[in-house]
Coordinates of C-alpha atoms in Angstrom, one line a residue:
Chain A
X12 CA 85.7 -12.2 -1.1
X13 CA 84.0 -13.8 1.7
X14 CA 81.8 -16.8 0.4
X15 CA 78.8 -15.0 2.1
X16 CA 78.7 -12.1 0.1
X17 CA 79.6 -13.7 -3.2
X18 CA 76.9 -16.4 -2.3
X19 CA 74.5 -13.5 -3.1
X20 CA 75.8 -11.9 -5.3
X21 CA 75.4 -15.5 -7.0
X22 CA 72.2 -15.4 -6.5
X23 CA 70.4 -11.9 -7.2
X24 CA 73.0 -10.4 -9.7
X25 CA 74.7 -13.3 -11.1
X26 CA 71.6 -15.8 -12.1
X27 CA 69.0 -13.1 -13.3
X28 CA 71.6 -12.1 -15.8
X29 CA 71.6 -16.0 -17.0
X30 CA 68.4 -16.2 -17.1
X31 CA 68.2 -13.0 -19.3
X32 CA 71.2 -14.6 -21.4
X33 CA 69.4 -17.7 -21.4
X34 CA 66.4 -16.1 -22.8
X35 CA 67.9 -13.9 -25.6
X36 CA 69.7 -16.9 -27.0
X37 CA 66.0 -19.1 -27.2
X38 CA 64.2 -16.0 -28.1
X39 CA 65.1 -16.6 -31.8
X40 CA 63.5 -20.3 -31.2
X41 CA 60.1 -22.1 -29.9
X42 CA 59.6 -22.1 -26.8
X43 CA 58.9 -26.0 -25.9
X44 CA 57.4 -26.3 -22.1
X45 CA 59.4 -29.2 -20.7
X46 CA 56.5 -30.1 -18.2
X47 CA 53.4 -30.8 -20.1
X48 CA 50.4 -29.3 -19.0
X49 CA 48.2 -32.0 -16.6
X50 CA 44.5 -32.0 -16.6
X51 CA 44.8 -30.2 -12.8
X52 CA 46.1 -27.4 -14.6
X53 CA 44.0 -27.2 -17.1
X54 CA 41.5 -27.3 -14.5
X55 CA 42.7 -24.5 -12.6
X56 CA 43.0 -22.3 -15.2
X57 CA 39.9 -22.9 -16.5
X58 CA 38.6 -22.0 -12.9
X59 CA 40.5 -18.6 -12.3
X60 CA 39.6 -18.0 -15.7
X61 CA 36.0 -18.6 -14.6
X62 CA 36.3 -16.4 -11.6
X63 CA 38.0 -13.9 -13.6
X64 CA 35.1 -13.1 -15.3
X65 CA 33.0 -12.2 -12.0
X66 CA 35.6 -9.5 -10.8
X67 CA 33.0 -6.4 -11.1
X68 CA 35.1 -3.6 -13.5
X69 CA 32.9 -1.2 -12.6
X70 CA 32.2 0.9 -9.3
X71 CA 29.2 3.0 -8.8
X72 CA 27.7 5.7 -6.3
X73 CA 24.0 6.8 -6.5
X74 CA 22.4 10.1 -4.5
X75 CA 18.5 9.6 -3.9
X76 CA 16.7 7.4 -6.7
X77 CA 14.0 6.0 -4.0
X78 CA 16.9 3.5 -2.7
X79 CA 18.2 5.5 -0.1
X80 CA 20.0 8.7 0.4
X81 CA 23.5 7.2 -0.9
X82 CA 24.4 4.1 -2.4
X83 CA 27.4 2.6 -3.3
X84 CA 28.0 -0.3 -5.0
X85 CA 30.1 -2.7 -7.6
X86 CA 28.7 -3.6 -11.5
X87 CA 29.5 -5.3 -14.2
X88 CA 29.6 -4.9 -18.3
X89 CA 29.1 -6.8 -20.9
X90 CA 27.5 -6.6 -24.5
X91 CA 29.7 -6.5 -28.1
X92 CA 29.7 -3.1 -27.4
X93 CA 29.6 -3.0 -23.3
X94 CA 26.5 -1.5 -23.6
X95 CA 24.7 -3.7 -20.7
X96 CA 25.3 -3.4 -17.4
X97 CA 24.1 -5.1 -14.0
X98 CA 25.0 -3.3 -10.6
X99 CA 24.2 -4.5 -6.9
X100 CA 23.8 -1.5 -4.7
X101 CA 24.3 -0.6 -0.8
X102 CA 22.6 2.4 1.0
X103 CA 20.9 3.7 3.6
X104 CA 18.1 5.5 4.5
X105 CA 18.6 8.6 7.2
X106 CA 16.7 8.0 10.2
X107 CA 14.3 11.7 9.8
X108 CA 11.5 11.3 11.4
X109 CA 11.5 7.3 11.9
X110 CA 13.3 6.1 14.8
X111 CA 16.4 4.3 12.5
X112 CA 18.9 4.1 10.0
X113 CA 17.5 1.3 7.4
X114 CA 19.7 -0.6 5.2
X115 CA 18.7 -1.0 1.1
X116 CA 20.2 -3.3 -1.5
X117 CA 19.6 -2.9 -5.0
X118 CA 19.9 -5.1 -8.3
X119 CA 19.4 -2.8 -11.2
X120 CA 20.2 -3.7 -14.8
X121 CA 20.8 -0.9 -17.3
X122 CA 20.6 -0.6 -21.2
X123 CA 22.9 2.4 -22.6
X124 CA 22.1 1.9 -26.6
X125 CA 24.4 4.7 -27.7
X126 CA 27.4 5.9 -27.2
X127 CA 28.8 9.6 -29.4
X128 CA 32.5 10.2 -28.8
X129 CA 32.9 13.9 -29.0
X130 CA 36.1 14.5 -28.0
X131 CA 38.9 11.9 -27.9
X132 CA 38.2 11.9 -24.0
X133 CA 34.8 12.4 -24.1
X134 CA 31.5 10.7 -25.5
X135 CA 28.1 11.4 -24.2
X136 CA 25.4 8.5 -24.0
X137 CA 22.1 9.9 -24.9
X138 CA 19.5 7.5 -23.0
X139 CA 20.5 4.7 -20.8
X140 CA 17.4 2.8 -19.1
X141 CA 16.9 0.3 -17.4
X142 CA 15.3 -1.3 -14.1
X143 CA 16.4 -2.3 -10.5
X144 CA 14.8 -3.8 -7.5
X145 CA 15.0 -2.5 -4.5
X146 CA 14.9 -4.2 -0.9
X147 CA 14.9 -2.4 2.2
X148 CA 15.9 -4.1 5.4
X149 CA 14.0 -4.2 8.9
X150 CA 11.3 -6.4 10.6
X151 CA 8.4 -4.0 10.0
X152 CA 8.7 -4.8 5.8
X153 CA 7.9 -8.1 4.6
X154 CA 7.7 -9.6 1.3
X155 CA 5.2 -12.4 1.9
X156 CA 2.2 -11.1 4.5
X157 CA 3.3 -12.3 8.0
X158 CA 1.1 -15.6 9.3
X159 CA -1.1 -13.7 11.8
X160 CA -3.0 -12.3 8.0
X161 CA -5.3 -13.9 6.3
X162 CA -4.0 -15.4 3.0
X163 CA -3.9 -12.6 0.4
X164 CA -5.0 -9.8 2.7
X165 CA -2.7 -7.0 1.2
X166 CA -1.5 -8.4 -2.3
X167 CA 1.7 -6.6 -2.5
X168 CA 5.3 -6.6 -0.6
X169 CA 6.3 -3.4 1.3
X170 CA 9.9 -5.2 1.0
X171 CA 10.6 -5.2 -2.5
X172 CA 10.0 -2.4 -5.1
X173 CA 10.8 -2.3 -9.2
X174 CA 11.4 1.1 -10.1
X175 CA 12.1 1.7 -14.3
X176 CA 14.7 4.9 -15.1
X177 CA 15.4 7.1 -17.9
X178 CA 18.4 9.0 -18.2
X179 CA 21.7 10.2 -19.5
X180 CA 25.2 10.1 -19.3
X181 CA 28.5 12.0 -20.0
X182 CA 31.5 10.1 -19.5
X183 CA 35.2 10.9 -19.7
X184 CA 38.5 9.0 -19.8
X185 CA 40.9 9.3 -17.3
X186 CA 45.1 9.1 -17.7
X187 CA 45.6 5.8 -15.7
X188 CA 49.2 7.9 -15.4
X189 CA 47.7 9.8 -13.3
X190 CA 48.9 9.6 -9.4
X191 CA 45.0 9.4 -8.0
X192 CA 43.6 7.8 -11.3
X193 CA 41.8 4.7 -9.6
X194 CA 39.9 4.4 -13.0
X195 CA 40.1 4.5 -16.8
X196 CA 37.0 6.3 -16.8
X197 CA 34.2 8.7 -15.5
X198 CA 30.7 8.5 -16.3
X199 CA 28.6 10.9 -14.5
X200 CA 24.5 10.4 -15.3
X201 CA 21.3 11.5 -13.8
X202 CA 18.1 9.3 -13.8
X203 CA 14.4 10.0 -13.7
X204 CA 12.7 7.0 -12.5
X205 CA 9.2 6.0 -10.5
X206 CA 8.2 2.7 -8.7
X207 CA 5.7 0.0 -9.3
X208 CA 3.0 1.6 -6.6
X209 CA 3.1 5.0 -7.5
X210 CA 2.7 4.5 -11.1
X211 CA -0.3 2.1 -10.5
X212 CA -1.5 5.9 -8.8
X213 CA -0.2 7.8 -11.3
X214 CA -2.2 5.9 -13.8
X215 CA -5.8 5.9 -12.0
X216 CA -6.0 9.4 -10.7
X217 CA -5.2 13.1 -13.0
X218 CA -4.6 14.8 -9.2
X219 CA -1.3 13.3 -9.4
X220 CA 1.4 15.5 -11.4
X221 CA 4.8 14.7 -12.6
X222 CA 6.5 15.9 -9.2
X223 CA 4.5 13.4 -7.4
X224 CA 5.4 10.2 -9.0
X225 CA 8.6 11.4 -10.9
X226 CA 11.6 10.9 -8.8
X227 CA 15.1 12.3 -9.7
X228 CA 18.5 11.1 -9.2
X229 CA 22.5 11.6 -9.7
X230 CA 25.6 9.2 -9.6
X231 CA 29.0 8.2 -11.0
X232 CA 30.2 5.3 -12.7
X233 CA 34.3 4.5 -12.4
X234 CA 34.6 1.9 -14.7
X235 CA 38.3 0.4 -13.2
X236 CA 39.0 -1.5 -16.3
Chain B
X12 CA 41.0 14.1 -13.1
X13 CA 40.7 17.3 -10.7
X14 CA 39.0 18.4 -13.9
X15 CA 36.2 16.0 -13.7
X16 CA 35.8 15.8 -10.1
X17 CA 35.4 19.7 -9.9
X18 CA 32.8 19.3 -12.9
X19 CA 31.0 16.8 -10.7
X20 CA 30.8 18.5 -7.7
X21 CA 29.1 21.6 -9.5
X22 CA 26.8 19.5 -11.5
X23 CA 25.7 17.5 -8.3
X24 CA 25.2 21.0 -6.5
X25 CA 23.4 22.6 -9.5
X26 CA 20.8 19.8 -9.8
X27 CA 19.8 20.0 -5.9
X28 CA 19.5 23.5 -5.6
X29 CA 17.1 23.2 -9.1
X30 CA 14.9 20.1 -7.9
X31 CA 15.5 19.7 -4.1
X32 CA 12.1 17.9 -3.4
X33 CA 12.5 15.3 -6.6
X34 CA 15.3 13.8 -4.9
X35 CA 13.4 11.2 -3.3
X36 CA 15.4 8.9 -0.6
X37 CA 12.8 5.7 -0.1
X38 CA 8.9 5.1 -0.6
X39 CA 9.1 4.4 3.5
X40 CA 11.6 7.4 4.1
X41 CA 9.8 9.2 6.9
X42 CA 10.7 12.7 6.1
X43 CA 7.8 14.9 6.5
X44 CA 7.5 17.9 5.3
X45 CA 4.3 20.8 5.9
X46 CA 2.0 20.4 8.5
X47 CA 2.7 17.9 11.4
X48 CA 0.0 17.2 14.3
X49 CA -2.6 17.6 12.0
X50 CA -5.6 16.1 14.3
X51 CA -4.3 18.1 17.9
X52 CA -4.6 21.5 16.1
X53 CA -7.6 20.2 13.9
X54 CA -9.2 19.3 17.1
X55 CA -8.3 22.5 18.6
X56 CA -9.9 24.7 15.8
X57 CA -13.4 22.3 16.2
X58 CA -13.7 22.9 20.5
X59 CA -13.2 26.5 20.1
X60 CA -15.8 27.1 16.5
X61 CA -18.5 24.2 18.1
X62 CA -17.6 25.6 21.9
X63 CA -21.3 27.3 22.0
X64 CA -23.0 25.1 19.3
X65 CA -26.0 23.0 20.8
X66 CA -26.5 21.4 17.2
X67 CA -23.6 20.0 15.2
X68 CA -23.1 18.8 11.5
X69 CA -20.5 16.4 10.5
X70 CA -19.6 14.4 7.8
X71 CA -17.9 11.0 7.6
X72 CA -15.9 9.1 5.4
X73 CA -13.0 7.2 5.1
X74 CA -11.0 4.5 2.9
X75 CA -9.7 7.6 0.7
X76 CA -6.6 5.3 0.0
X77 CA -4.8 6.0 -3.7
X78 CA -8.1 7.6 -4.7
X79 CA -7.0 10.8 -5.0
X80 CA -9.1 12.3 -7.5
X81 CA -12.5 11.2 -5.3
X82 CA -10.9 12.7 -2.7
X83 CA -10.3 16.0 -4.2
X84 CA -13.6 15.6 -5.5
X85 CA -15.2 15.3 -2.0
X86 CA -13.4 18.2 -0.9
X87 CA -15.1 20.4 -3.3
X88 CA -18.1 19.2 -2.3
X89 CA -18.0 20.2 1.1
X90 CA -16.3 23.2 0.5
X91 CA -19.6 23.7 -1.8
X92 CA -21.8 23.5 1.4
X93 CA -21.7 26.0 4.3
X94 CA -23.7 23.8 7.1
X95 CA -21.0 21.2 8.4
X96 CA -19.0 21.6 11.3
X97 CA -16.1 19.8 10.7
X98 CA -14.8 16.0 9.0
X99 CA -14.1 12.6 10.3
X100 CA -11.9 10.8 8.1
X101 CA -12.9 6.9 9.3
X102 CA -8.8 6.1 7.9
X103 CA -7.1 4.2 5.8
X104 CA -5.4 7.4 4.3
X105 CA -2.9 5.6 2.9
X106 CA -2.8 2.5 0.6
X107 CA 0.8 1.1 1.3
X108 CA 1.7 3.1 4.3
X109 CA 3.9 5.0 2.2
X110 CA 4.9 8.2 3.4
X111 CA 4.4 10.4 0.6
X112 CA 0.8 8.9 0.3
X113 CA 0.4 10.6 3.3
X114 CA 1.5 13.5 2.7
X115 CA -0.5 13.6 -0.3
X116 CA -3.7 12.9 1.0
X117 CA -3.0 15.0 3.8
X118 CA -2.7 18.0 1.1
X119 CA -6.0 17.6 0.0
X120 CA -8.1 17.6 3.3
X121 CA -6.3 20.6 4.2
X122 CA -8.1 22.3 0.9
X123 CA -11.3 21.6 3.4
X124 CA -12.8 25.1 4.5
X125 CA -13.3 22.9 7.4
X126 CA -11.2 21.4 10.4
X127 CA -10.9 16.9 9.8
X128 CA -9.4 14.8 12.1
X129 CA -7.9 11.3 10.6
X130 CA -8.0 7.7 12.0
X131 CA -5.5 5.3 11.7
X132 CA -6.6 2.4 9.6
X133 CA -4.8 -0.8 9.3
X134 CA -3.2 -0.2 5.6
X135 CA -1.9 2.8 7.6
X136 CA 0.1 0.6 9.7
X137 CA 2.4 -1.1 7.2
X138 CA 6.1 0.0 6.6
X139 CA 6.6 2.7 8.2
X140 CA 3.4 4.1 7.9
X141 CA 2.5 4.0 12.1
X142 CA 5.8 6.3 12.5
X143 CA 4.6 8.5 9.5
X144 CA 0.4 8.5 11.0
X145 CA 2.2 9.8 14.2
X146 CA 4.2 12.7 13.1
X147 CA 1.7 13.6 10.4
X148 CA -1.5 13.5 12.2
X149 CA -0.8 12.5 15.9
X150 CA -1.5 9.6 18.8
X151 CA -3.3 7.1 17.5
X152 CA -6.0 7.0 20.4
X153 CA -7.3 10.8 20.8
X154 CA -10.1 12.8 21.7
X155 CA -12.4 16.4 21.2
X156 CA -15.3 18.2 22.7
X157 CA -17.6 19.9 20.0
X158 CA -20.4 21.8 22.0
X159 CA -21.4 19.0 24.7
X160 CA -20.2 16.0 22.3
X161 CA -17.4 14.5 23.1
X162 CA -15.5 12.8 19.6
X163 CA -13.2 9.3 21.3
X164 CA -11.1 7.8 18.1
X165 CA -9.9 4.7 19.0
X166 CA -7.0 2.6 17.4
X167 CA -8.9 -1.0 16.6
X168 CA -6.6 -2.3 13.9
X169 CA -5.4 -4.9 16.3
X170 CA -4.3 -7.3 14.0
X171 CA -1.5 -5.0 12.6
X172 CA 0.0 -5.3 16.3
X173 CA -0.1 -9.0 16.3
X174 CA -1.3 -8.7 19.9
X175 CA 2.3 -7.0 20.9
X176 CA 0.2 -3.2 21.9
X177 CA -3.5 -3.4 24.0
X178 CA -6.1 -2.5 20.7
X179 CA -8.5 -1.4 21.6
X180 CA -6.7 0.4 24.5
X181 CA -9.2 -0.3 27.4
X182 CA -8.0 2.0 29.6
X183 CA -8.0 5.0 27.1
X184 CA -11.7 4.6 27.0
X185 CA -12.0 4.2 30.5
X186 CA -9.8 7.3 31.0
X187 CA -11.8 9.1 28.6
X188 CA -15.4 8.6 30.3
X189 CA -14.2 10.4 33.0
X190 CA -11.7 13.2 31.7
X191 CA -13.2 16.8 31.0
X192 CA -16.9 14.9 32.5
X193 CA -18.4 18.5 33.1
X194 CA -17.7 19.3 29.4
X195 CA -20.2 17.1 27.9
X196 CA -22.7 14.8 28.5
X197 CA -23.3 13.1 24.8
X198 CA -20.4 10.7 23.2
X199 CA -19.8 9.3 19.9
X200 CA -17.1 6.8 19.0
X201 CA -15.2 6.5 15.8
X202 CA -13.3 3.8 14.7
X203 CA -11.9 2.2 11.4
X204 CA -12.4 -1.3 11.9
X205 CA -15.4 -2.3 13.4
X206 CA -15.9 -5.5 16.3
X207 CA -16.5 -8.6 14.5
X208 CA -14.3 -8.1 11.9
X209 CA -11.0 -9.9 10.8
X210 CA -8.7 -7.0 12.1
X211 CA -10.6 -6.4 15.7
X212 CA -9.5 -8.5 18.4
X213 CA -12.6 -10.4 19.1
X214 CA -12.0 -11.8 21.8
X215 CA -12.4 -8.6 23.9
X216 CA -15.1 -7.5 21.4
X217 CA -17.7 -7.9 24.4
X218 CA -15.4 -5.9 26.9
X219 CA -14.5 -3.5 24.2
X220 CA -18.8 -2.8 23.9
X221 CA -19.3 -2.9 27.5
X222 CA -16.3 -0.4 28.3
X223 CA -17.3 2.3 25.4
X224 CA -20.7 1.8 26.8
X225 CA -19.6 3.4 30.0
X226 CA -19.5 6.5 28.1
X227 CA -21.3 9.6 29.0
X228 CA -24.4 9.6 26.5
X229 CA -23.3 7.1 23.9
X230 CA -25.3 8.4 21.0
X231 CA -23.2 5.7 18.2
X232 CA -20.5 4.8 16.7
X233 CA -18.6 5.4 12.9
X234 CA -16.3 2.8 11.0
X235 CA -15.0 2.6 7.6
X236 CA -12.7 -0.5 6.3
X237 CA -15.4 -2.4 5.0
X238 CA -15.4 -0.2 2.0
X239 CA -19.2 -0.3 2.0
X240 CA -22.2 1.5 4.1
X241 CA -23.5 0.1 7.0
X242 CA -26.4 0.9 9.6
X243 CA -25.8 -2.3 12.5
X244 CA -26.0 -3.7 15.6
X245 CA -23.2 -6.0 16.5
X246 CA -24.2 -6.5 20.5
X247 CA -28.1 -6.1 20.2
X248 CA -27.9 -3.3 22.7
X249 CA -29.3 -0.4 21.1
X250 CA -25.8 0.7 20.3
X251 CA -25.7 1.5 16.5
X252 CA -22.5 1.2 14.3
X253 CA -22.5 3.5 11.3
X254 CA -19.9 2.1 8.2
X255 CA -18.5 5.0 5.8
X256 CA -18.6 3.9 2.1
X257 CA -14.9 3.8 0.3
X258 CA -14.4 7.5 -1.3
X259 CA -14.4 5.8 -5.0
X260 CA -17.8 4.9 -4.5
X261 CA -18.5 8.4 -4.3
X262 CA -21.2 8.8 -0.8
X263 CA -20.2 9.9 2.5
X264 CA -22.4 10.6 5.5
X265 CA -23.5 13.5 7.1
X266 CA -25.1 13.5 10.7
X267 CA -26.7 15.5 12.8
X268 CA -27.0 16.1 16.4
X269 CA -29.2 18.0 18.4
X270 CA -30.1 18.5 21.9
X271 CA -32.9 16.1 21.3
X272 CA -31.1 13.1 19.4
X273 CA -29.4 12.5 15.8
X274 CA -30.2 11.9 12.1
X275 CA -27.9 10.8 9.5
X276 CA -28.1 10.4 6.2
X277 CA -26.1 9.4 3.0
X278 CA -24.5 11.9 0.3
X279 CA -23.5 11.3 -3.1
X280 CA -21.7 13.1 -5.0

């Protein structure tokens, strides 16, 4: 045997198995870190530890809902029994009849109080509410009045909107076996919701119905882990 | 999975097809559905039912702006009475430039028996509410003959524009003294907000008077935005401005023009 090819058969056949060996025989024992653990380390656990906590779990797409046609974005849970959520939304507004595409972004925080299993893979969450601000980009909205008016001349932002939802949800877990399966689980909802100008309408004037100041919407939620 | 995802797809479908128009996109989404051009054809309908009148009978008001229910109650009231010509709605339609506001509004002046034309006022200018007023109701600076009156609407929210668009347009009123000039020989101007105050520009508030006075016949002008009636002079010229109450307040005026001169008055309803 040439030394080159028994060099590596030192090395990727020979030393796992010693390792393994190695680790069978101290199995049995307690495992004593030779290299004690420094302050840096500690740190930098500590910090991806931290970080770890940020990594959204949850990824959401929205149809209509007053913040744009589609929107896409990432959310996170939280609560004894994950039953609070907080999402920040992307989407966009088709041009129609205005000359542009316009970009939203949207922080919405939702409340889901119940959850009823059903079947083993699937529970159904009767009410999940909630609110989210919306922000639309583009010169011609502006969330303090522009200079050239005079100090308090239109008392409201045509940037930023709070809308308040009602809704439901069905969800349904997923095999993570499966060869697409990009999430543990499902949740498909629909939400009714209206915004802070049209309800100051709808409460000052009977002429406006439900379909005025009602809006409806539809999404998903994968929730990745 | 496949399951699911099939199960979505039909639910999503399901939902549109039941509730199409509750699927809203944006407050300042400019999709517009019913009528669009709402003051060229409005205008159209008023020259050819004034074409032979020698008197006419309008009404003005304006402000109508997330006071719905006054404005469907305004509507009934002219609807009630069989002696006006047709409506000028001094603007401010809208109380956020928001598109469905619009569209709302717009809903209930077409329950008017009668043909209205709409002004732009300045709370139609924000968002997209200029790119909304223009699909919806048309230019922003237009014009009609009723019998031997011709109606100019001007643009004068000038502040909106920050100085980056000519408001009042100058030349559109210069244009307009001399288009269609054997078609009538009497004018009367309409505007939302009136020289003087904080949303003209002022400083060609003199030019502005002397340039609308070049029209045929000036018999007075109509503004709203100051959400309260008004008889006065701003140039001590003769030239009268009329101000049109804020619908909630309930009052609009009616005028009157014959082939010897005009009377006015103030109806509440």
């Amino acid at each position: 045997m040439k030394w080159s090819i028994s060099k590596y058969l030192f090395i990727f056949v020979l030393l796992p198995l010693m390792s393994l060996n190695a680790q069978v025989r101290d199995s049995s024992r307690v495992y004593q870190s030779v290299v004690k653990e420094s302050h840096y380390d500690k740190r930098v656990h500590r910090y991806r530890k931290n970080w770890e906590a940020v990594i959204p779990n949850i990824v959401k797409v929205q149809y209509a809902g007053n913040m744009g046609m589609f929107s896409a974005g990432v959310g996170w849970d939280y609560g004894k029994r994950r039953q609070w959520e907080t999402d920040l939304y992307f989407g966009f507004i088709p041009p129609h009849s205005s000359g542009k595409t316009k970009m939203t972004m949207t922080l919405k925080q939702d409340y889901i109080p119940w959850s009823i299993q059903l079947k083993p893979s699937v529970a159904i969450e009767p009410l999940a509410t909630g609110l989210y601000l919306n922000t639309v980009f583009g010169d011609e909205f502006w969330t303090h009045e522009p200079e050239r008016y005079p100090k308090g001349y239109y008392q409201f932002s045509s940037r930023v909107r709070i809308h308040v939802y009602l809704g439901q949800r069905v969800s349904f877990n997923v095999h993570t076996t499966d060869f697409w399966s990009f999430a543990r689980n499902i949740t498909l909802f629909y939400e009714v919701s209206s915004y802070d100008l049209m309800i100051a309408s709808a409460v000052s004037n009977h002429y406006l119905k439900p379909k005025d100041y009602l809006s409806l919407s539809v999404g998903a939620k994968f929730l990745l882990f | 999975m496949r399951k699911v995802i099939f199960i979505s797809v039909q639910l999503l479908i399901l939902s549109c097809l039941c509730a199409c128009d509750l699927f809203d996109y944006h407050p300042y989404d400019v999709k517009i559905t019913g009528d669009r051009d709402v003051n060229r054809n409005n205008c159209n309908l008023i020259e050819s039912a004034c074409q032979e009148k020698d008197t006419l009978r309008f009404a003005v008001m304006g402000d109508t702006q997330r006071w719905y229910d006054e404005t469907q109650d305004f509507v009934n009231v002219i609807n009630k009475r069989s002696d006006i010509d047709f409506v000028i709605h001094g603007g401010d339609i809208s109380d956020f430039g928001v598109t469905d506001e619009m569209l709302l509004q717009r809903d209930i002046m077409n329950g008017l028996n009668v043909p209205y034309v709409v002004l732009i006022g300045n709370h139609d200018c924000l968002g997209t509410g200029l790119e909304a007023y223009k699909k919806i109701f048309g230019p922003l600076n237009f014009s009609f003959i009723a019998g031997h009156i011709k109606f100019v609407c001007l643009n004068t929210n000038a502040m909106e524009y920050d100085y980056s668009e000519p408001v009042p347009n100058l030349t559109f009123i210069e244009d307009e003294s001399k288009a269609d000039s054997t078609k009538f020989d009497k004018t009367v101007v309409c505007m939302h907000s009136r020289p003087y105050c904080e949303q003209f520009n002022n400083n060609v508030a003199k030019a502005f008077e002397y340039y609308i006075r070049m029209l045929p016949g000036l018999q007075f002008c109509t503004v709203a935005h100051d959400h309260r009636l008004s008889v006065e002079q701003y140039f001590n010229d003769g030239i009268v401005y009329y101000g049109s109450d804020r619908i909630s307040n309930r009052d609009y005026l009616l005028f009157t023009i014959t082939p010897n001169g005009y009377s006015y008055e103030v109806v509440y309803f």
